[in-house]
Each structure stands twice: as structure tokens, then as C-alpha cells.
Tab-separated table of C-alpha atoms and ligand atoms in Angstrom:
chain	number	residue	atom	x	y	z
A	277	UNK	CA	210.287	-52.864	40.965
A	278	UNK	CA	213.511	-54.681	42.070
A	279	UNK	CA	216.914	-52.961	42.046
A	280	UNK	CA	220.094	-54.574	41.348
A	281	UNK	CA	222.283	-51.617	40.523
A	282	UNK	CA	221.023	-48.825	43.112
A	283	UNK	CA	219.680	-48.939	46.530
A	284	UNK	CA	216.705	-46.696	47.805
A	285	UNK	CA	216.097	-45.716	51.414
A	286	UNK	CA	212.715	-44.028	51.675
A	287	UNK	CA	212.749	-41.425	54.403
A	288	UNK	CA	216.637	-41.948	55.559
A	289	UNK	CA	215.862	-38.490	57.193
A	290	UNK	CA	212.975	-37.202	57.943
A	291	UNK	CA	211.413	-35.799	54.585
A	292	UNK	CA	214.766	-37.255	52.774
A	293	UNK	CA	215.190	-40.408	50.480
A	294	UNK	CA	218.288	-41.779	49.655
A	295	UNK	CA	219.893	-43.242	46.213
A	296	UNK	CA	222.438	-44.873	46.240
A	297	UNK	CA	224.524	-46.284	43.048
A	298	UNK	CA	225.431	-50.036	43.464
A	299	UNK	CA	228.284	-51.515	41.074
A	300	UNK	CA	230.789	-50.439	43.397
A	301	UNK	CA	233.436	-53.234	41.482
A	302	UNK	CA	233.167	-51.140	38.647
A	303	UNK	CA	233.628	-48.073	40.519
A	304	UNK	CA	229.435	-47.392	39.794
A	305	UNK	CA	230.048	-47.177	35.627
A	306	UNK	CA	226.580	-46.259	34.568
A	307	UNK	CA	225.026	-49.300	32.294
A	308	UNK	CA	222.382	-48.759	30.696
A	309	UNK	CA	220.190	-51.426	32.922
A	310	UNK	CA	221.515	-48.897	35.946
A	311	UNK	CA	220.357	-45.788	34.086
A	312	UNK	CA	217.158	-47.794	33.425
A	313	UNK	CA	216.854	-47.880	37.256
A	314	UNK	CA	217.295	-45.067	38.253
A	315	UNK	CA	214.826	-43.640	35.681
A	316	UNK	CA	212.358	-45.525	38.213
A	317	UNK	CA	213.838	-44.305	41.248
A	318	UNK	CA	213.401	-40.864	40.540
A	319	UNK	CA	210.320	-41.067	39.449
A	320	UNK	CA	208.830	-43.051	42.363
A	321	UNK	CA	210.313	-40.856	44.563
A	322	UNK	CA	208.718	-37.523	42.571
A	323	UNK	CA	205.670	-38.923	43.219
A	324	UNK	CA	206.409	-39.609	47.236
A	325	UNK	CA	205.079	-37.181	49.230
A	326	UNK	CA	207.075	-37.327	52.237
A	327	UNK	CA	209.949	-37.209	49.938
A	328	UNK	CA	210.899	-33.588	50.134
A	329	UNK	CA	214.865	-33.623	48.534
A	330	UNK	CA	216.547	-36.560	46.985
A	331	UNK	CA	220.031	-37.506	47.933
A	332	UNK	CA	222.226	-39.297	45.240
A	333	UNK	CA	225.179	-41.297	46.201
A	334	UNK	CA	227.972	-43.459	45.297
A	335	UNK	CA	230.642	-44.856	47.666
A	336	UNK	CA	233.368	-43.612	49.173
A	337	UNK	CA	235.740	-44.503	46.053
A	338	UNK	CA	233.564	-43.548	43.459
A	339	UNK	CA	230.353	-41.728	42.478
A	340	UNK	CA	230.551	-43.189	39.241
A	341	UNK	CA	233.234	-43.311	36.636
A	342	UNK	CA	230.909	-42.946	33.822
A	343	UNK	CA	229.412	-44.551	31.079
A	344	UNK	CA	230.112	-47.982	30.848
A	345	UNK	CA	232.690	-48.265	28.520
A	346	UNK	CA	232.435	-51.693	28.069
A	347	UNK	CA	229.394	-51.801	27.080
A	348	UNK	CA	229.648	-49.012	24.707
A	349	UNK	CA	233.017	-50.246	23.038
A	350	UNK	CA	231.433	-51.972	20.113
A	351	UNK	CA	228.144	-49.464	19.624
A	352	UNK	CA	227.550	-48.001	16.361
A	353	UNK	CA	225.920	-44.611	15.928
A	354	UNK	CA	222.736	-46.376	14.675
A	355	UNK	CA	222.910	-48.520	17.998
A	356	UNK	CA	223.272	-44.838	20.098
A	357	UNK	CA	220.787	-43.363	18.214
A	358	UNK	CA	218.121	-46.554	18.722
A	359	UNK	CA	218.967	-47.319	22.143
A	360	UNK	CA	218.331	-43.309	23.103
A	361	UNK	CA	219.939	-43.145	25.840
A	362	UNK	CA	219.388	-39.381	25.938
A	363	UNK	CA	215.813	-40.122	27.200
A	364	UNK	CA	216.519	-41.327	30.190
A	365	UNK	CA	218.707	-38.318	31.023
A	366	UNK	CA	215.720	-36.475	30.448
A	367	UNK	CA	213.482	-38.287	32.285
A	368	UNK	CA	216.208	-37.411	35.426
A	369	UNK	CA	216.257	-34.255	34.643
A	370	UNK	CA	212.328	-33.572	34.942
A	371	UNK	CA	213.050	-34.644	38.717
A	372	UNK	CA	210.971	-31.974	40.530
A	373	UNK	CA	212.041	-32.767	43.953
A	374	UNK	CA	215.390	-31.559	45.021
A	375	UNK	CA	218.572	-33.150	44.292
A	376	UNK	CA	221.308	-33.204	45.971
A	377	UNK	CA	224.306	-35.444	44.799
A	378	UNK	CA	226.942	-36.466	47.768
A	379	UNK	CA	230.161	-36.731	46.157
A	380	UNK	CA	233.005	-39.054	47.166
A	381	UNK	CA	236.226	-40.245	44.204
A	382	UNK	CA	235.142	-40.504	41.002
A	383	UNK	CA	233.072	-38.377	39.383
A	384	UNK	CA	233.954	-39.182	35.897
A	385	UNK	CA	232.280	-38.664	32.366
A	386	UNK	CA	228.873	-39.606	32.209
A	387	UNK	CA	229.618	-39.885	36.757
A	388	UNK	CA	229.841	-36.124	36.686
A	389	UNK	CA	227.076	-35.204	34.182
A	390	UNK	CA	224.818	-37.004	36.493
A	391	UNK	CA	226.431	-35.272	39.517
A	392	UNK	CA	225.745	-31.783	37.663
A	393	UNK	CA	222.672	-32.451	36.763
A	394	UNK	CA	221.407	-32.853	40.622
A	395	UNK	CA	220.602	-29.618	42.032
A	396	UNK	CA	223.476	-29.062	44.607
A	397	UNK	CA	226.737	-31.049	45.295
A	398	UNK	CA	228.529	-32.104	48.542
A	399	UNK	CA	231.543	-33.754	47.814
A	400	UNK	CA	234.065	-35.556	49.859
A	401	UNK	CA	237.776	-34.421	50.482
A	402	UNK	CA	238.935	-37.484	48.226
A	403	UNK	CA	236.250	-36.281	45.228
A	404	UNK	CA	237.416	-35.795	41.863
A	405	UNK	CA	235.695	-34.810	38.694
A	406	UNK	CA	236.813	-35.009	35.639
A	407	UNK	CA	235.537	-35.542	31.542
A	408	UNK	CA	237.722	-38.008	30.409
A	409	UNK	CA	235.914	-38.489	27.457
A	410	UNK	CA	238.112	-37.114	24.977
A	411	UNK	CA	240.868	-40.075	25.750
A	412	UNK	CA	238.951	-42.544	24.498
A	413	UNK	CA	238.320	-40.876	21.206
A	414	UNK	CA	234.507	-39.042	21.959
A	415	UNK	CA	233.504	-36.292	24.294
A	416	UNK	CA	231.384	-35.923	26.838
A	417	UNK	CA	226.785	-35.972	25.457
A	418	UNK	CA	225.202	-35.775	27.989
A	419	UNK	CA	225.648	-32.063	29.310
A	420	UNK	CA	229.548	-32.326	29.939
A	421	UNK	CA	230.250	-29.387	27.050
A	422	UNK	CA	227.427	-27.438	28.513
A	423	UNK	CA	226.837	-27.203	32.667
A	424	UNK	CA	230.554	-27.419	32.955
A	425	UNK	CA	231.335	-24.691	30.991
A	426	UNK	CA	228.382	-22.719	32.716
A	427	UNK	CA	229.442	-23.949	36.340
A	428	UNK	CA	233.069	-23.265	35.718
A	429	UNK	CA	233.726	-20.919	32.577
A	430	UNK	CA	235.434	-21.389	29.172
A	431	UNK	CA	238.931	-21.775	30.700
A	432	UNK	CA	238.398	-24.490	33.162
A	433	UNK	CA	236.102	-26.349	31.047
A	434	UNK	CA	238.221	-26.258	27.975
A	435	UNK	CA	241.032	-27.716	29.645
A	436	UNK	CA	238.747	-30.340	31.098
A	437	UNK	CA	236.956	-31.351	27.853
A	438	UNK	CA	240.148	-31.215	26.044
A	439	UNK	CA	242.675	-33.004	28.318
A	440	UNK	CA	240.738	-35.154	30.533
A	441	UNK	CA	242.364	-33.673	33.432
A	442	UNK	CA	240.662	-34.267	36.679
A	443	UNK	CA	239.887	-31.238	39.538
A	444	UNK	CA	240.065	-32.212	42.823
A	445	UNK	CA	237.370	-31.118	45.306
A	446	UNK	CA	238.950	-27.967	46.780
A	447	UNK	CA	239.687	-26.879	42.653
A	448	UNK	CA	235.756	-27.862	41.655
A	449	UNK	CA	234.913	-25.523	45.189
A	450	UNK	CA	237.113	-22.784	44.196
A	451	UNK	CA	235.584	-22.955	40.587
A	452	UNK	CA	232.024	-23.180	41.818
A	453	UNK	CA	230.880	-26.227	40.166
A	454	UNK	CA	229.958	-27.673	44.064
A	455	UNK	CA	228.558	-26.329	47.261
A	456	UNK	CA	230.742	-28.113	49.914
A	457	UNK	CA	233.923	-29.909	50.289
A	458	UNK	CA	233.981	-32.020	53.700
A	459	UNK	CA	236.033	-35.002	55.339
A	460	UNK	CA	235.166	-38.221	53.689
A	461	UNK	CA	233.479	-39.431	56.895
A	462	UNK	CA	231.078	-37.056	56.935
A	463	UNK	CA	230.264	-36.106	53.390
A	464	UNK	CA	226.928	-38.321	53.083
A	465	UNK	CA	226.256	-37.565	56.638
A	466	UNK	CA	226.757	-33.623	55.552
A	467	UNK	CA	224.442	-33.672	52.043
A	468	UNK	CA	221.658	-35.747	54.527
A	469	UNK	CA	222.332	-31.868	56.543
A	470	UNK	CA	221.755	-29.935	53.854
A	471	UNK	CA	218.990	-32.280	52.458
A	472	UNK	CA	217.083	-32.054	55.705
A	473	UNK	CA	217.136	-28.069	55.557
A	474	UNK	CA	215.938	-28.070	52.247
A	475	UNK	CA	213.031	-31.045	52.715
A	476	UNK	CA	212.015	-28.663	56.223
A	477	UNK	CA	210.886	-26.269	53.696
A	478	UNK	CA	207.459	-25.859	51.330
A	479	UNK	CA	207.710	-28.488	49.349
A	480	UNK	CA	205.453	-26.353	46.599
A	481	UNK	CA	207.893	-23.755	46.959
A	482	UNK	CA	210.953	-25.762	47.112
A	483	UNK	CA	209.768	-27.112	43.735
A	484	UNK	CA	208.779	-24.359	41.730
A	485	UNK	CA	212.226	-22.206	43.659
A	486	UNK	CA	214.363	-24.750	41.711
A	487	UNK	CA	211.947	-25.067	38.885
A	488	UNK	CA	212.792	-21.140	38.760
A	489	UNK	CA	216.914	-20.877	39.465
A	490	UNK	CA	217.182	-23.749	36.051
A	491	UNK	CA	215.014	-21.845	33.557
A	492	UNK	CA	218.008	-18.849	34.144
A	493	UNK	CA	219.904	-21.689	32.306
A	494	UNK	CA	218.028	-21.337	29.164
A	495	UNK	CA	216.303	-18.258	28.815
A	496	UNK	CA	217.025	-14.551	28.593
A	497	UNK	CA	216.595	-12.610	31.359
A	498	UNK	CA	213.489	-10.949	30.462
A	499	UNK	CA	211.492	-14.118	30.132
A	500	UNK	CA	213.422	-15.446	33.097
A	501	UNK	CA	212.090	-13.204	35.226
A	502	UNK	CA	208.824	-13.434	33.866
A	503	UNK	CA	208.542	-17.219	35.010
A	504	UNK	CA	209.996	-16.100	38.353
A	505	UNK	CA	207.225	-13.701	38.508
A	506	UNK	CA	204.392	-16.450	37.609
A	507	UNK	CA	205.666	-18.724	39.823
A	508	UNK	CA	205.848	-16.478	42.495
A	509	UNK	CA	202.230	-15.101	42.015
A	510	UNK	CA	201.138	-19.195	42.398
A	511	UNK	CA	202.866	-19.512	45.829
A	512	UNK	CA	199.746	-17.182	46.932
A	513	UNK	CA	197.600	-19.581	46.086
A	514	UNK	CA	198.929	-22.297	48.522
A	515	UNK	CA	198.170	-23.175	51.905
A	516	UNK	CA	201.860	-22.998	53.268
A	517	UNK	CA	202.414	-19.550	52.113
A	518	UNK	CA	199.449	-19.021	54.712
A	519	UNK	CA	201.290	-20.794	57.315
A	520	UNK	CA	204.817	-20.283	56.781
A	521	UNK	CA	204.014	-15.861	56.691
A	522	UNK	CA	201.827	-16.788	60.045
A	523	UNK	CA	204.640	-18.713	61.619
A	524	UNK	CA	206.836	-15.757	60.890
A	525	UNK	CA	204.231	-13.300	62.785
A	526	UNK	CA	203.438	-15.591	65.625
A	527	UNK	CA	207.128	-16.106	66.307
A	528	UNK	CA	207.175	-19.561	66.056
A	529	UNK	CA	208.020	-22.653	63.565
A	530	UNK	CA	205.747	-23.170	60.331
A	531	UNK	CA	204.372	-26.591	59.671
A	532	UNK	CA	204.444	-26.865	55.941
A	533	UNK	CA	201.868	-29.553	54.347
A	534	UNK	CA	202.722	-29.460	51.253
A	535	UNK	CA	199.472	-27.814	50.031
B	307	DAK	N1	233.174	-48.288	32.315
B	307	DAK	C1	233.330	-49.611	32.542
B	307	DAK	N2	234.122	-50.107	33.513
B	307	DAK	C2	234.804	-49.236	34.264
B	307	DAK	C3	234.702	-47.838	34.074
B	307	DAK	C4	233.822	-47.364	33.050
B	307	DAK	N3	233.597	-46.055	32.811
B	307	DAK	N4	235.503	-47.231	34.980
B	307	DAK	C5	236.072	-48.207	35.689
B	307	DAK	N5	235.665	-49.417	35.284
B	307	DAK	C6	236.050	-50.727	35.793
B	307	DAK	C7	237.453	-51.109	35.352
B	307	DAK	O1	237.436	-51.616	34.050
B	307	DAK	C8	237.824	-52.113	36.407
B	307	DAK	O2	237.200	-53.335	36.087
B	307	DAK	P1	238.021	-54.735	36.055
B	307	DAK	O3	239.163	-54.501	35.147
B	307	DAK	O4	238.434	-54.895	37.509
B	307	DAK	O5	237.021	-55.719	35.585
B	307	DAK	C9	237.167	-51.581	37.655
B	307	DAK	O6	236.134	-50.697	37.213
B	307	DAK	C10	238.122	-50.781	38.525
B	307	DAK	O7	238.751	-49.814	37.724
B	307	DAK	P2	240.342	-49.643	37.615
B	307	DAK	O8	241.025	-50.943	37.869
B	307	DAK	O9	240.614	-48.968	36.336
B	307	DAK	O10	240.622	-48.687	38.854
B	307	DAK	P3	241.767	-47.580	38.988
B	307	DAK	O11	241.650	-47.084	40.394
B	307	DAK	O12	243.080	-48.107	38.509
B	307	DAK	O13	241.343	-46.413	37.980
B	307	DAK	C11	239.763	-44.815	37.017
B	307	DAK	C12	240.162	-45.704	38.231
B	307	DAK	C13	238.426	-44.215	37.298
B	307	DAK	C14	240.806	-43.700	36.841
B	307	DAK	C15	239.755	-45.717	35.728
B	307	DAK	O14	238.927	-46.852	36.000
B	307	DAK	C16	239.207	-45.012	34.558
B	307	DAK	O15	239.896	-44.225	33.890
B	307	DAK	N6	237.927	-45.270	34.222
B	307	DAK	C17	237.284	-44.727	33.043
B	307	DAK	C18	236.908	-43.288	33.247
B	307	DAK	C19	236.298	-42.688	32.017
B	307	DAK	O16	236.909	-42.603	30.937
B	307	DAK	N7	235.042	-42.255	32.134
B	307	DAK	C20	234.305	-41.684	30.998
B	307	DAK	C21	233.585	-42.786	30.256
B	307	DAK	S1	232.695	-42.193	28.857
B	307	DAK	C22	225.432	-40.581	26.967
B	307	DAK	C23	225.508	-40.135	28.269
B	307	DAK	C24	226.723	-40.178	28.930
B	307	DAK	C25	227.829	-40.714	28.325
B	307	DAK	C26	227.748	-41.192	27.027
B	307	DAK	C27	226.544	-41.115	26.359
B	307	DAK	N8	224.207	-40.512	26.240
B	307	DAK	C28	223.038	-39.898	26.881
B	307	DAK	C29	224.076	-41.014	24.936
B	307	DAK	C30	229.075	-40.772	29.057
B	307	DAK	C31	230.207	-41.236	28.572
B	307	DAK	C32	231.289	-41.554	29.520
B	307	DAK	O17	231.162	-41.377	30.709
């Protein structure tokens, strides 16, 4: 498949691909031919095995500033409801592999739904995030109500959802909505770090790991744990659980296959 709105890199690291969001004139707003894209790239890269974590990007100015509102402007609920755009945000979110979104300006509506619904975030110094939604007359659908208020409690959120104000990246840090805050000239270079240490891991156990941390999302404890128990139980049944506990009593590195 061709891509006009994002760029892959296959392998940018070792064990790492890269996305990269590509309307940078209009600061990455996500169409719906975009969201149709990237649909693809995750998938493809799910099903790459030397991808071991995914890296999603913007550009320096913006990660994306949303939905575009252009092309939603004239919708009508009917058109929402037949154009579902809610299925492609669930397609992303089956990603197994590891996400990790690198962060830079904008991260805006729809731009930081995406952002929180990678795994981890790395954001630049210049980063902000925001749910604007509510200004022009809707709120945020497609998790902005939800992992917000999760990642940052009711009092942050509230004042997000219900203002539109923006937090820069030290605020979303202090709040705990992202995992780094960096220089700007390093904040790719930094996620591709973090990335690398994640993709230098089982990629079985990597998958099922994260698999286990989102079901705490939507489950009660009880049946959380029971999930965390199964999954565990399965690792025993792989080949790099073999290698990885060897490498530990040999005293040297483990060389994870992925099987
Ligand atoms: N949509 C379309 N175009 C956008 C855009 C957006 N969200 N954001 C920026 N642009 C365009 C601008 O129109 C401008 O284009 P030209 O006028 O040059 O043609 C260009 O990008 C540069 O923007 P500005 O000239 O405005 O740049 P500034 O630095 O002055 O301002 C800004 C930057 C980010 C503060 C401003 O552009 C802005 O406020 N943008 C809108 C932010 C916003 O409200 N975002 C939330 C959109 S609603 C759903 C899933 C998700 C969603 C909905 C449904 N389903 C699953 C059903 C999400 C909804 C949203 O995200």
C-alpha cells in the first residue's frame, strides 16, 4: 500500500519501526484518509516480526491537532454514525506490539487521544496537550472523557474537557499522563531509547505484559489479576522464558527469538 499522509521506516532501530504523521501544513489534523492509513500501518507492522515496539510521531510543531475539522464541519450524525470512524480507533487499539508515541507541539483533540492511546509517551519540551473540543461546540469521542480522566484524575481532566485549556509538557509529567519530558532535539531520538529497551525484550512477553497492564483499565481487580495470572502461566510455555532465566544463571545476555 502507498502512503500519502504517514511515513513508515521499518527497522529505524534495531527491532523498532517508525510512524510518522505527514500533513505537517495542517499541523498533522487526522482525516479520515490518514486514519485510514494508519489502520494499515499498524497492522502491517503487528504482523512484522522484527518489529518489536512501534514509535508514533509527528513533527516538531505538532503531533497532530486533531480531527480534521474541516472535514467534519458539515457532517451530520447519520454521516458519523455511517462513516464509523470509531472502527478504526479500534482497529489501533488492538495494536499488540508496543507503542510508544514521541510527542512534540500539538497534541490536540483527536492528536492526543491517539497519543494516549499508544502505550507510553515521550514528549518534547515544546509539547502541549490539550481537548479543545468543547470550543467548537462537541467534546472529545474517541477516549478524551475517559484515559484522561484515568491518566490525570477528575480535577485536571474536568478543567481540560471543559475549558479547552492546554497543559504543557512539564504539567502533563507532573500529572502523569506521559513518561518523559526532553529537549526538542532529542525527543524522537529519546522515544527510539526507550523503544529499543523495550523491542530488546521477549517480544511474547512484551506483548502479553502490555496486553496485561490495559485489562487493569477495565476490569476489577479480581479478574485482573486472574488474566495476569493466565498470562503469566503461558510465558512457561515459550522458548525465551527458557533462555532469558538461562541468561540470568549463566551471567550473560539472553537472545530472545520471539518463540
Ligand atoms: N483540522 C483541520 N485543520 C487544522 C486543524 C484541525 N484540527 N488544526 C489546524 N489546522 C490547520 C489550520 O486550519 C491551518 O490551515 P490553513 O488556514 O493554513 O489552511 C493550519 O492547520 C495551521 O493552523 P493555524 O494557522 O491555526 O496555526 P496556529 O499556530 O495559529 O494555531 C492551533 C495552532 C493548533 C492552536 C490551531 O490550529 C487550532 O486551534 N487547531 C484546532 C485544534 C482543535 O480544536 N482540535 C480538536 C479538533 S476536534 C472521533 C475521533 C476523534 C475525534 C472526533 C471523532 N470518532 C472516532 C468519531 C476528534 C475530534 C477533534 O480532534
Amino acid at each position: 500500500m502507498q502512503f500519502e499522509f504517514i511515513k513508515i521506516e521499518k527497522q529505524v532501530v534495531k527491532g523498532v519501526s517508525l510512524i510518522q504523521l505527514n500533513r505537517p501544513k495542517e499541523l498533522n489534523a487526522l482525516c479520515l484518509e490518514l486514519m485510514e492509513e494508519l489502520v494499515h500501518a499498524f497492522k502491517l507492522l503487528d504482523q512484522d516480526e522484527e518489529t518489536r515496539c512501534i514509535v508514533l510521531t509527528g513533527n516538531e510543531r505538532a503531533f497532530a491537532a486533531g480531527a480534521d475539522i474541516k472535514q467534519m464541519a458539515g457532517r451530520t450524525a447519520i454521516d458519523m454514525l455511517k462513516i464509523d470512524q470509531f472502527s478504526k480507533w479500534d482497529s489501533i487499539k488492538k495494536t499488540k506490539t508496543p507503542v510508544i508515541a514521541a510527542v512534540s507541539g500539538f497534541a490536540l483533540g483527536g492528536g492526543c487521544e491517539l497519543a494516549m492511546l499508544c502505550d507510553m509517551i515521550v514528549a518534547s519540551e515544546s509539547a502541549q496537550f490539550g481537548q479543545p473540543e468543547i470550543k467548537i461546540g462537541v467534546m472529545p469521542g474517541a477516549g478524551g472523557t475517559q484515559r484522561l480522566t484515568r491518566a490525570v484524575g477528575k480535577a485536571l481532566a474536568m478543567e481540560m474537557v471543559l475549558t479547552g485549556k492546554f497543559i504543557t509538557a512539564r504539567e502533563a509529567w507532573n500529572a502523569g499522563l506521559i513518561n518523559r519530558v526532553v529537549p526538542v532535539e532529542i525527543y524522537l531520538q529519546e522515544a527510539l531509547k526507550l523503544a529499543t529497551q523495550v523491542a530488546s525484550m521477549s517480544p511474547i512477553a512484551s506483548q502479553l505484559a502490555k496486553e496485561s497492564v490495559l485489562k487493569a483499565f477495565d476490569s476489577p481487580l479480581e479478574e485482573g489479576l486472574q488474566f495476569e495470572r493466565k498470562n503469566f502461566y503461558m510465558l512457561f510455555a515459550t522458548e525465551d522464558q527458557k533462555e532469558g532465566m538461562a541468561a540470568f544463571v549463566e551471567k550473560r545476555n539472553p537472545d530472545f527469538k520471539g518463540k
